[in-house]
PDB file of C-alpha atoms in Angstrom:
ATOM      1  CA  GLN A   1       0.000   0.000   0.000  1.00  0.00           C
ATOM      2  CA  VAL A   2       1.287   3.447  -0.955  1.00  0.00           C
ATOM      3  CA  GLN A   3       0.221   6.729   0.591  1.00  0.00           C
ATOM      4  CA  LEU A   4       0.958  10.379  -0.112  1.00  0.00           C
ATOM      5  CA  VAL A   5       0.420  12.744   2.792  1.00  0.00           C
ATOM      6  CA  GLU A   6       0.611  16.528   2.426  1.00  0.00           C
ATOM      7  CA  SER A   7       1.190  19.088   5.143  1.00  0.00           C
ATOM      8  CA  GLY A   8       1.970  22.771   5.485  1.00  0.00           C
ATOM      9  CA  GLY A   9      -1.201  24.398   4.254  1.00  0.00           C
ATOM     10  CA  GLY A  10      -2.959  27.134   6.175  1.00  0.00           C
ATOM     11  CA  LEU A  11      -4.060  30.754   6.232  1.00  0.00           C
ATOM     12  CA  VAL A  12      -1.623  33.473   5.257  1.00  0.00           C
ATOM     13  CA  GLN A  13      -1.870  37.153   4.363  1.00  0.00           C
ATOM     14  CA  ALA A  14      -1.199  38.368   0.844  1.00  0.00           C
ATOM     15  CA  GLY A  15       2.525  38.706   0.270  1.00  0.00           C
ATOM     16  CA  GLY A  16       3.316  35.957   2.726  1.00  0.00           C
ATOM     17  CA  SER A  17       4.893  32.531   2.283  1.00  0.00           C
ATOM     18  CA  LEU A  18       4.064  28.908   2.922  1.00  0.00           C
ATOM     19  CA  ARG A  19       5.982  25.676   2.428  1.00  0.00           C
ATOM     20  CA  LEU A  20       4.074  22.547   1.509  1.00  0.00           C
ATOM     21  CA  SER A  21       5.459  19.072   2.080  1.00  0.00           C
ATOM     22  CA  CYS A  22       4.405  15.683   0.744  1.00  0.00           C
ATOM     23  CA  VAL A  23       5.762  12.381   2.008  1.00  0.00           C
ATOM     24  CA  ALA A  24       5.276   9.081   0.209  1.00  0.00           C
ATOM     25  CA  SER A  25       5.173   5.957   2.362  1.00  0.00           C
ATOM     26  CA  GLY A  26       4.489   2.272   1.943  1.00  0.00           C
ATOM     27  CA  THR A  27       5.899  -0.472  -0.269  1.00  0.00           C
ATOM     28  CA  ILE A  28       7.852   1.842  -2.564  1.00  0.00           C
ATOM     29  CA  SER A  29      10.555   0.728  -4.944  1.00  0.00           C
ATOM     30  CA  ARG A  30      11.031   3.914  -6.944  1.00  0.00           C
ATOM     31  CA  ILE A  31       9.405   7.307  -7.512  1.00  0.00           C
ATOM     32  CA  ASN A  32       9.666   9.050 -10.857  1.00  0.00           C
ATOM     33  CA  ASP A  33       7.802  12.264 -11.706  1.00  0.00           C
ATOM     34  CA  MET A  34       6.220  14.184  -8.838  1.00  0.00           C
ATOM     35  CA  ALA A  35       3.980  17.216  -9.022  1.00  0.00           C
ATOM     36  CA  TRP A  36       1.779  19.672  -7.186  1.00  0.00           C
ATOM     37  CA  TYR A  37      -1.716  20.409  -8.460  1.00  0.00           C
ATOM     38  CA  ARG A  38      -4.327  22.797  -7.155  1.00  0.00           C
ATOM     39  CA  GLN A  39      -8.070  23.022  -7.454  1.00  0.00           C
ATOM     40  CA  GLY A  40     -10.531  25.498  -6.037  1.00  0.00           C
ATOM     41  CA  SER A  41     -14.278  25.230  -5.702  1.00  0.00           C
ATOM     42  CA  GLY A  42     -15.848  25.331  -9.157  1.00  0.00           C
ATOM     43  CA  LYS A  43     -12.482  25.433 -10.885  1.00  0.00           C
ATOM     44  CA  GLN A  44     -10.576  22.907 -12.980  1.00  0.00           C
ATOM     45  CA  ARG A  45      -7.567  21.158 -11.504  1.00  0.00           C
ATOM     46  CA  GLU A  46      -4.395  22.991 -12.489  1.00  0.00           C
ATOM     47  CA  LEU A  47      -0.803  21.779 -12.621  1.00  0.00           C
ATOM     48  CA  VAL A  48       1.229  24.089 -10.400  1.00  0.00           C
ATOM     49  CA  ALA A  49       4.685  22.548 -10.822  1.00  0.00           C
ATOM     50  CA  SER A  50       6.320  19.231 -11.584  1.00  0.00           C
ATOM     51  CA  ILE A  51       9.765  17.739 -11.062  1.00  0.00           C
ATOM     52  CA  THR A  52      11.463  14.682 -12.495  1.00  0.00           C
ATOM     53  CA  ARG A  53      13.586  12.321 -10.467  1.00  0.00           C
ATOM     54  CA  ASP A  54      16.653  14.088 -11.853  1.00  0.00           C
ATOM     55  CA  GLY A  55      15.354  17.501 -10.812  1.00  0.00           C
ATOM     56  CA  ILE A  56      14.014  18.925 -14.050  1.00  0.00           C
ATOM     57  CA  THR A  57      11.196  21.321 -13.199  1.00  0.00           C
ATOM     58  CA  VAL A  58       8.180  22.782 -14.966  1.00  0.00           C
ATOM     59  CA  TYR A  59       6.014  25.614 -13.602  1.00  0.00           C
ATOM     60  CA  ALA A  60       2.649  27.080 -14.455  1.00  0.00           C
ATOM     61  CA  ASP A  61       3.038  30.613 -15.805  1.00  0.00           C
ATOM     62  CA  SER A  62       0.978  31.945 -12.899  1.00  0.00           C
ATOM     63  CA  VAL A  63       3.526  30.817 -10.305  1.00  0.00           C
ATOM     64  CA  LYS A  64       6.855  31.267 -12.113  1.00  0.00           C
ATOM     65  CA  GLY A  65       9.282  33.294 -10.048  1.00  0.00           C
ATOM     66  CA  ARG A  66       7.192  32.886  -6.881  1.00  0.00           C
ATOM     67  CA  PHE A  67       7.006  29.136  -6.249  1.00  0.00           C
ATOM     68  CA  THR A  68       9.844  26.612  -6.082  1.00  0.00           C
ATOM     69  CA  ILE A  69       9.350  22.853  -6.298  1.00  0.00           C
ATOM     70  CA  SER A  70      11.976  20.493  -4.896  1.00  0.00           C
ATOM     71  CA  ARG A  71      12.298  16.905  -3.736  1.00  0.00           C
ATOM     72  CA  ASP A  72      14.412  14.681  -1.548  1.00  0.00           C
ATOM     73  CA  ASN A  73      14.627  11.242  -3.160  1.00  0.00           C
ATOM     74  CA  ALA A  74      16.200   9.685  -0.069  1.00  0.00           C
ATOM     75  CA  LYS A  75      13.197  10.755   1.999  1.00  0.00           C
ATOM     76  CA  ASN A  76      10.552  10.103  -0.686  1.00  0.00           C
ATOM     77  CA  SER A  77       9.503  13.700  -0.172  1.00  0.00           C
ATOM     78  CA  LEU A  78       8.252  16.576  -2.302  1.00  0.00           C
ATOM     79  CA  TYR A  79       8.155  20.247  -1.364  1.00  0.00           C
ATOM     80  CA  LEU A  80       6.637  23.474  -2.654  1.00  0.00           C
ATOM     81  CA  GLN A  81       7.992  26.784  -1.399  1.00  0.00           C
ATOM     82  CA  MET A  82       5.378  29.446  -2.109  1.00  0.00           C
ATOM     83  CA  ASN A  83       6.366  33.110  -1.836  1.00  0.00           C
ATOM     84  CA  SER A  84       4.564  36.353  -2.631  1.00  0.00           C
ATOM     85  CA  LEU A  85       1.234  34.644  -2.223  1.00  0.00           C
ATOM     86  CA  ASN A  86      -1.905  36.409  -3.419  1.00  0.00           C
ATOM     87  CA  PRO A  87      -5.627  35.630  -2.957  1.00  0.00           C
ATOM     88  CA  GLU A  88      -5.749  33.977  -6.397  1.00  0.00           C
ATOM     89  CA  ASP A  89      -3.475  31.243  -4.994  1.00  0.00           C
ATOM     90  CA  THR A  90      -6.234  30.129  -2.606  1.00  0.00           C
ATOM     91  CA  ASP A  91      -6.969  26.480  -3.449  1.00  0.00           C
ATOM     92  CA  VAL A  92      -6.607  22.912  -2.279  1.00  0.00           C
ATOM     93  CA  TYR A  93      -3.091  21.773  -3.176  1.00  0.00           C
ATOM     94  CA  SER A  94      -2.525  18.082  -3.886  1.00  0.00           C
ATOM     95  CA  CYS A  95       0.591  16.006  -4.329  1.00  0.00           C
ATOM     96  CA  ASN A  96       0.860  13.566  -7.240  1.00  0.00           C
ATOM     97  CA  ALA A  97       3.500  10.939  -7.978  1.00  0.00           C
ATOM     98  CA  ASP A  98       4.339   8.021 -10.256  1.00  0.00           C
ATOM     99  CA  ILE A  99       5.440   5.202  -7.958  1.00  0.00           C
ATOM    100  CA  MET A 100       6.674   1.679  -8.520  1.00  0.00           C
ATOM    101  CA  SER A 101       5.503  -0.797  -5.915  1.00  0.00           C
ATOM    102  CA  ARG A 102       8.251  -2.816  -4.272  1.00  0.00           C
ATOM    103  CA  ARG A 103       5.827  -5.702  -3.999  1.00  0.00           C
ATOM    104  CA  THR A 104       4.470  -5.875  -7.573  1.00  0.00           C
ATOM    105  CA  LEU A 105       7.197  -3.916  -9.460  1.00  0.00           C
ATOM    106  CA  ARG A 106       4.368  -2.139 -11.288  1.00  0.00           C
ATOM    107  CA  TRP A 107       3.963   1.599 -11.768  1.00  0.00           C
ATOM    108  CA  ALA A 108       0.883   3.463 -10.630  1.00  0.00           C
ATOM    109  CA  ASN A 109      -0.136   7.109 -10.184  1.00  0.00           C
ATOM    110  CA  TYR A 110      -1.030   8.274  -6.708  1.00  0.00           C
ATOM    111  CA  TRP A 111      -2.677  11.347  -5.187  1.00  0.00           C
ATOM    112  CA  GLY A 112      -2.546  12.815  -1.733  1.00  0.00           C
ATOM    113  CA  GLN A 113      -5.641  13.958   0.102  1.00  0.00           C
ATOM    114  CA  GLY A 114      -4.886  17.647  -0.410  1.00  0.00           C
ATOM    115  CA  THR A 115      -4.088  20.560   1.871  1.00  0.00           C
ATOM    116  CA  GLN A 116      -5.960  23.853   1.949  1.00  0.00           C
ATOM    117  CA  VAL A 117      -4.097  27.079   1.247  1.00  0.00           C
ATOM    118  CA  THR A 118      -6.002  30.296   1.935  1.00  0.00           C
ATOM    119  CA  VAL A 119      -4.530  33.711   1.176  1.00  0.00           C
ATOM    120  CA  SER A 120      -6.325  36.709   2.647  1.00  0.00           C
ATOM    121  CA  SER A 121      -6.169  40.154   1.093  1.00  0.00           C
TER     122      SER A 121
END
């Protein structure tokens, strides 16, 4: 069984910062691409940023220069440093990862439960 658990969300004033974390646990053999997505009420899910195992990153235009995605392969962890937050960043942020099971040696895509980020004006 594989689980992704996010933490670090909360309420912050405009201009402030938050750091999200996501830890993968369970029968994990290998993790390839990891990503952060966000989705607000009535809105489509949006890719915020992604990172390959080798550290190649991609960002949504709306967060370039403000957010930084990183990972620690030894800790099966993913991070999102969010700076200069504005009310438009208010959403539920979810972690996503492609993980190979140590038990079955098969790849599958997993989602975390999401963490709420609220930015007040």
